[in-house]
Structure formats: C-alpha cells, structure tokens
CSV table of C-alpha atoms in Angstrom, one decimal:
chain,number,residue,atom,x,y,z
A,1448,MET,CA,-0.8,4.9,15.8
A,1449,PRO,CA,-1.3,3.8,12.2
A,1450,LEU,CA,1.7,3.0,10.0
A,1451,VAL,CA,0.8,3.7,6.4
A,1452,GLN,CA,2.6,2.5,3.3
A,1453,ILE,CA,1.4,3.8,-0.1
A,1454,SER,CA,2.4,2.4,-3.5
A,1455,LEU,CA,1.8,4.0,-6.8
A,1456,ARG,CA,3.2,4.4,-10.3
A,1457,ALA,CA,6.2,6.6,-10.6
A,1458,GLY,CA,5.9,10.0,-12.2
A,1459,LYS,CA,3.3,11.9,-10.2
A,1460,PRO,CA,4.3,15.4,-9.1
A,1461,GLU,CA,5.2,16.2,-5.5
A,1462,ALA,CA,1.9,18.1,-5.0
A,1463,TYR,CA,0.0,15.0,-6.0
A,1464,ARG,CA,1.9,12.8,-3.6
A,1465,GLN,CA,1.5,15.3,-0.8
A,1466,ALA,CA,-2.2,15.5,-1.4
A,1467,ILE,CA,-2.4,11.7,-0.9
A,1468,LEU,CA,-0.5,12.0,2.4
A,1469,ASP,CA,-2.7,14.9,3.5
A,1470,GLY,CA,-5.9,13.2,2.6
A,1471,LEU,CA,-4.9,10.0,4.4
A,1472,TYR,CA,-3.9,11.8,7.5
A,1473,ARG,CA,-7.2,13.7,7.5
A,1474,ALA,CA,-9.2,10.6,7.0
A,1475,MET,CA,-7.5,8.8,9.8
A,1476,ARG,CA,-8.0,11.8,12.2
A,1477,GLU,CA,-11.7,11.9,11.3
A,1478,ALA,CA,-12.5,8.1,11.2
A,1479,LEU,CA,-10.0,6.6,13.6
A,1480,ASN,CA,-9.5,9.5,16.0
A,1481,VAL,CA,-5.8,9.5,15.3
A,1482,PRO,CA,-3.9,12.0,17.5
A,1483,GLU,CA,-2.6,15.2,16.0
A,1484,ASP,CA,0.9,14.8,14.4
A,1485,ASP,CA,0.6,11.0,14.3
A,1486,GLN,CA,1.9,10.9,10.7
A,1487,PHE,CA,3.9,7.7,10.0
A,1488,MET,CA,3.6,7.3,6.3
A,1489,THR,CA,5.7,6.4,3.3
A,1490,ILE,CA,5.2,6.5,-0.4
A,1491,THR,CA,6.9,4.0,-2.7
A,1492,GLU,CA,6.9,4.7,-6.4
A,1493,HIS,CA,7.2,2.0,-9.0
A,1494,ASP,CA,8.0,2.1,-12.7
A,1495,ALA,CA,5.4,0.5,-15.1
A,1496,ALA,CA,7.4,-2.7,-15.4
A,1497,ASN,CA,7.1,-3.2,-11.6
A,1498,PHE,CA,3.5,-2.2,-11.0
A,1499,ARG,CA,0.5,-4.4,-11.8
A,1500,TYR,CA,-3.2,-4.0,-11.3
A,1501,GLY,CA,-6.3,-5.8,-12.5
A,1502,ASN,CA,-10.0,-5.3,-12.8
A,1503,ALA,CA,-11.1,-7.9,-10.4
A,1504,TYR,CA,-14.1,-7.5,-8.2
A,1505,GLY,CA,-16.1,-5.7,-10.9
A,1506,LEU,CA,-13.9,-2.5,-10.9
A,1507,ALA,CA,-12.3,-1.0,-13.9
A,1508,ARG,CA,-9.0,0.3,-12.5
A,1509,SER,CA,-6.5,2.5,-14.3
A,1510,ALA,CA,-2.7,2.9,-14.1
A,1511,ASP,CA,-3.4,5.6,-11.5
A,1512,VAL,CA,-4.5,3.0,-8.9
A,1513,VAL,CA,-3.0,3.6,-5.5
A,1514,TYR,CA,-2.4,0.8,-3.0
A,1515,ILE,CA,-2.7,1.9,0.6
A,1516,GLN,CA,-1.7,-0.4,3.5
A,1517,ILE,CA,-2.6,0.8,7.0
A,1518,THR,CA,-1.3,-1.1,10.0
A,1519,VAL,CA,-3.2,-0.3,13.2
A,1520,PHE,CA,-3.7,-1.6,16.7
A,1521,SER,CA,-6.1,-4.6,16.6
A,1522,THR,CA,-8.7,-2.6,18.7
A,1523,ARG,CA,-10.4,-0.9,15.8
A,1524,PRO,CA,-14.1,-1.9,15.3
A,1525,MET,CA,-15.4,-2.7,11.8
A,1526,GLU,CA,-17.5,0.4,11.8
A,1527,GLN,CA,-14.4,2.6,12.1
A,1528,LYS,CA,-12.7,0.7,9.3
A,1529,LYS,CA,-15.7,1.1,7.0
A,1530,ALA,CA,-15.9,4.9,7.8
A,1531,LEU,CA,-12.1,5.1,7.0
A,1532,PHE,CA,-12.5,3.4,3.6
A,1533,ARG,CA,-15.3,5.8,2.6
A,1534,ARG,CA,-13.5,8.9,3.9
A,1535,ILE,CA,-10.2,8.0,2.1
A,1536,ALA,CA,-12.0,7.5,-1.2
A,1537,ASP,CA,-13.9,10.8,-0.8
A,1538,LEU,CA,-10.9,12.8,0.2
A,1539,LEU,CA,-8.5,11.4,-2.4
A,1540,GLY,CA,-11.2,12.0,-5.0
A,1541,GLU,CA,-11.3,15.7,-4.0
A,1542,SER,CA,-7.6,16.0,-4.0
A,1543,PRO,CA,-5.5,14.9,-5.9
A,1544,GLY,CA,-8.5,13.7,-8.0
A,1545,ILE,CA,-8.1,9.9,-7.8
A,1546,ARG,CA,-11.1,7.9,-9.0
A,1547,PRO,CA,-12.8,5.8,-6.3
A,1548,GLU,CA,-12.1,2.7,-8.4
A,1549,ASP,CA,-8.4,3.4,-8.1
A,1550,VAL,CA,-8.3,3.6,-4.3
A,1551,PHE,CA,-7.3,0.2,-3.0
A,1552,VAL,CA,-7.0,0.0,0.8
A,1553,ILE,CA,-6.2,-2.7,3.2
A,1554,VAL,CA,-6.2,-2.4,7.0
A,1555,LEU,CA,-3.9,-4.8,8.9
A,1556,ASP,CA,-4.5,-5.4,12.6
A,1557,ALA,CA,-1.5,-5.8,14.9
A,1558,ALA,CA,-1.6,-6.5,18.6
A,1559,LYS,CA,-0.4,-3.6,20.7
A,1560,GLU,CA,2.5,-5.7,22.1
A,1561,ASN,CA,3.9,-6.0,18.6
A,1562,TRP,CA,4.8,-2.3,18.4
A,1563,SER,CA,8.0,-0.5,19.3
A,1564,VAL,CA,8.0,3.2,18.4
A,1565,GLY,CA,11.4,4.0,19.6
A,1566,HIS,CA,14.2,3.2,22.1
A,1567,GLY,CA,13.8,-0.5,21.5
A,1568,VAL,CA,11.0,-1.0,23.9
A,1569,ALA,CA,7.4,-2.2,23.5
A,1570,GLN,CA,5.6,0.9,24.6
A,1571,PHE,CA,2.1,-0.5,24.4
A,1572,ALA,CA,2.6,-4.0,25.9
C-alpha cells in the first residue's frame, strides 16, 4: 500500500502528468508487487518561484526534475527498493520522456500500525 506524492514544475500537459502516474503505478506493480488498483498518488505542481533543484551528487538536473516520495510499509527489502528506483527511471524515460538525471525518488518506511486507510481504524496493526 504505497502512498505516492509527486512534485514538479507547473505547466506540463495532462498527458505528461498521467504518464508519470501510469509509469509509477507500473513500476510499483512490477518491483514491489503492489496489488491491482492500489493507486494512491497525488501530483503537486509548483511555479518557478516555489521550485528549486540543484546539481548535487554529480548530476546535471534541469527544470524538468520530478520529486517522487513513496511511503511504504517498513517491510520492503533493499533489493526491492533498488529495483523500484531503476524501473521508475526506465519507465519515466520511456514516457513521458524524463531524463534519468531528473528522476529524484525517496522511499519512506512506515510501520504498518501507523496506517489507517479508512473508517478511522488501524487496519494493519
């Protein structure tokens, strides 16, 4: 049950944004074995004055950088996370055409008891 938050510069067409959502969902299905229809994702767009990036870590990023934060159960092994990072970069490169240098991903681990997915109860505790 990943929860995905995506941040990017404003102005990209709907098809571009939908391709990001589709690529992330596919990558999570393949690398994390996420169940079908487990699609809890948001995109937040920022104008240029409210969006910064840098070229740290030896990467020449552009204004097309996409920040992706994925919160998952704390049960995912490192191998799955590495496979996810690679698959996201590959799929977003294919469509909508984001350069690998502009794919910035962080996976946050959260204990199962910290999740409530409806009705105000901790379903996984």
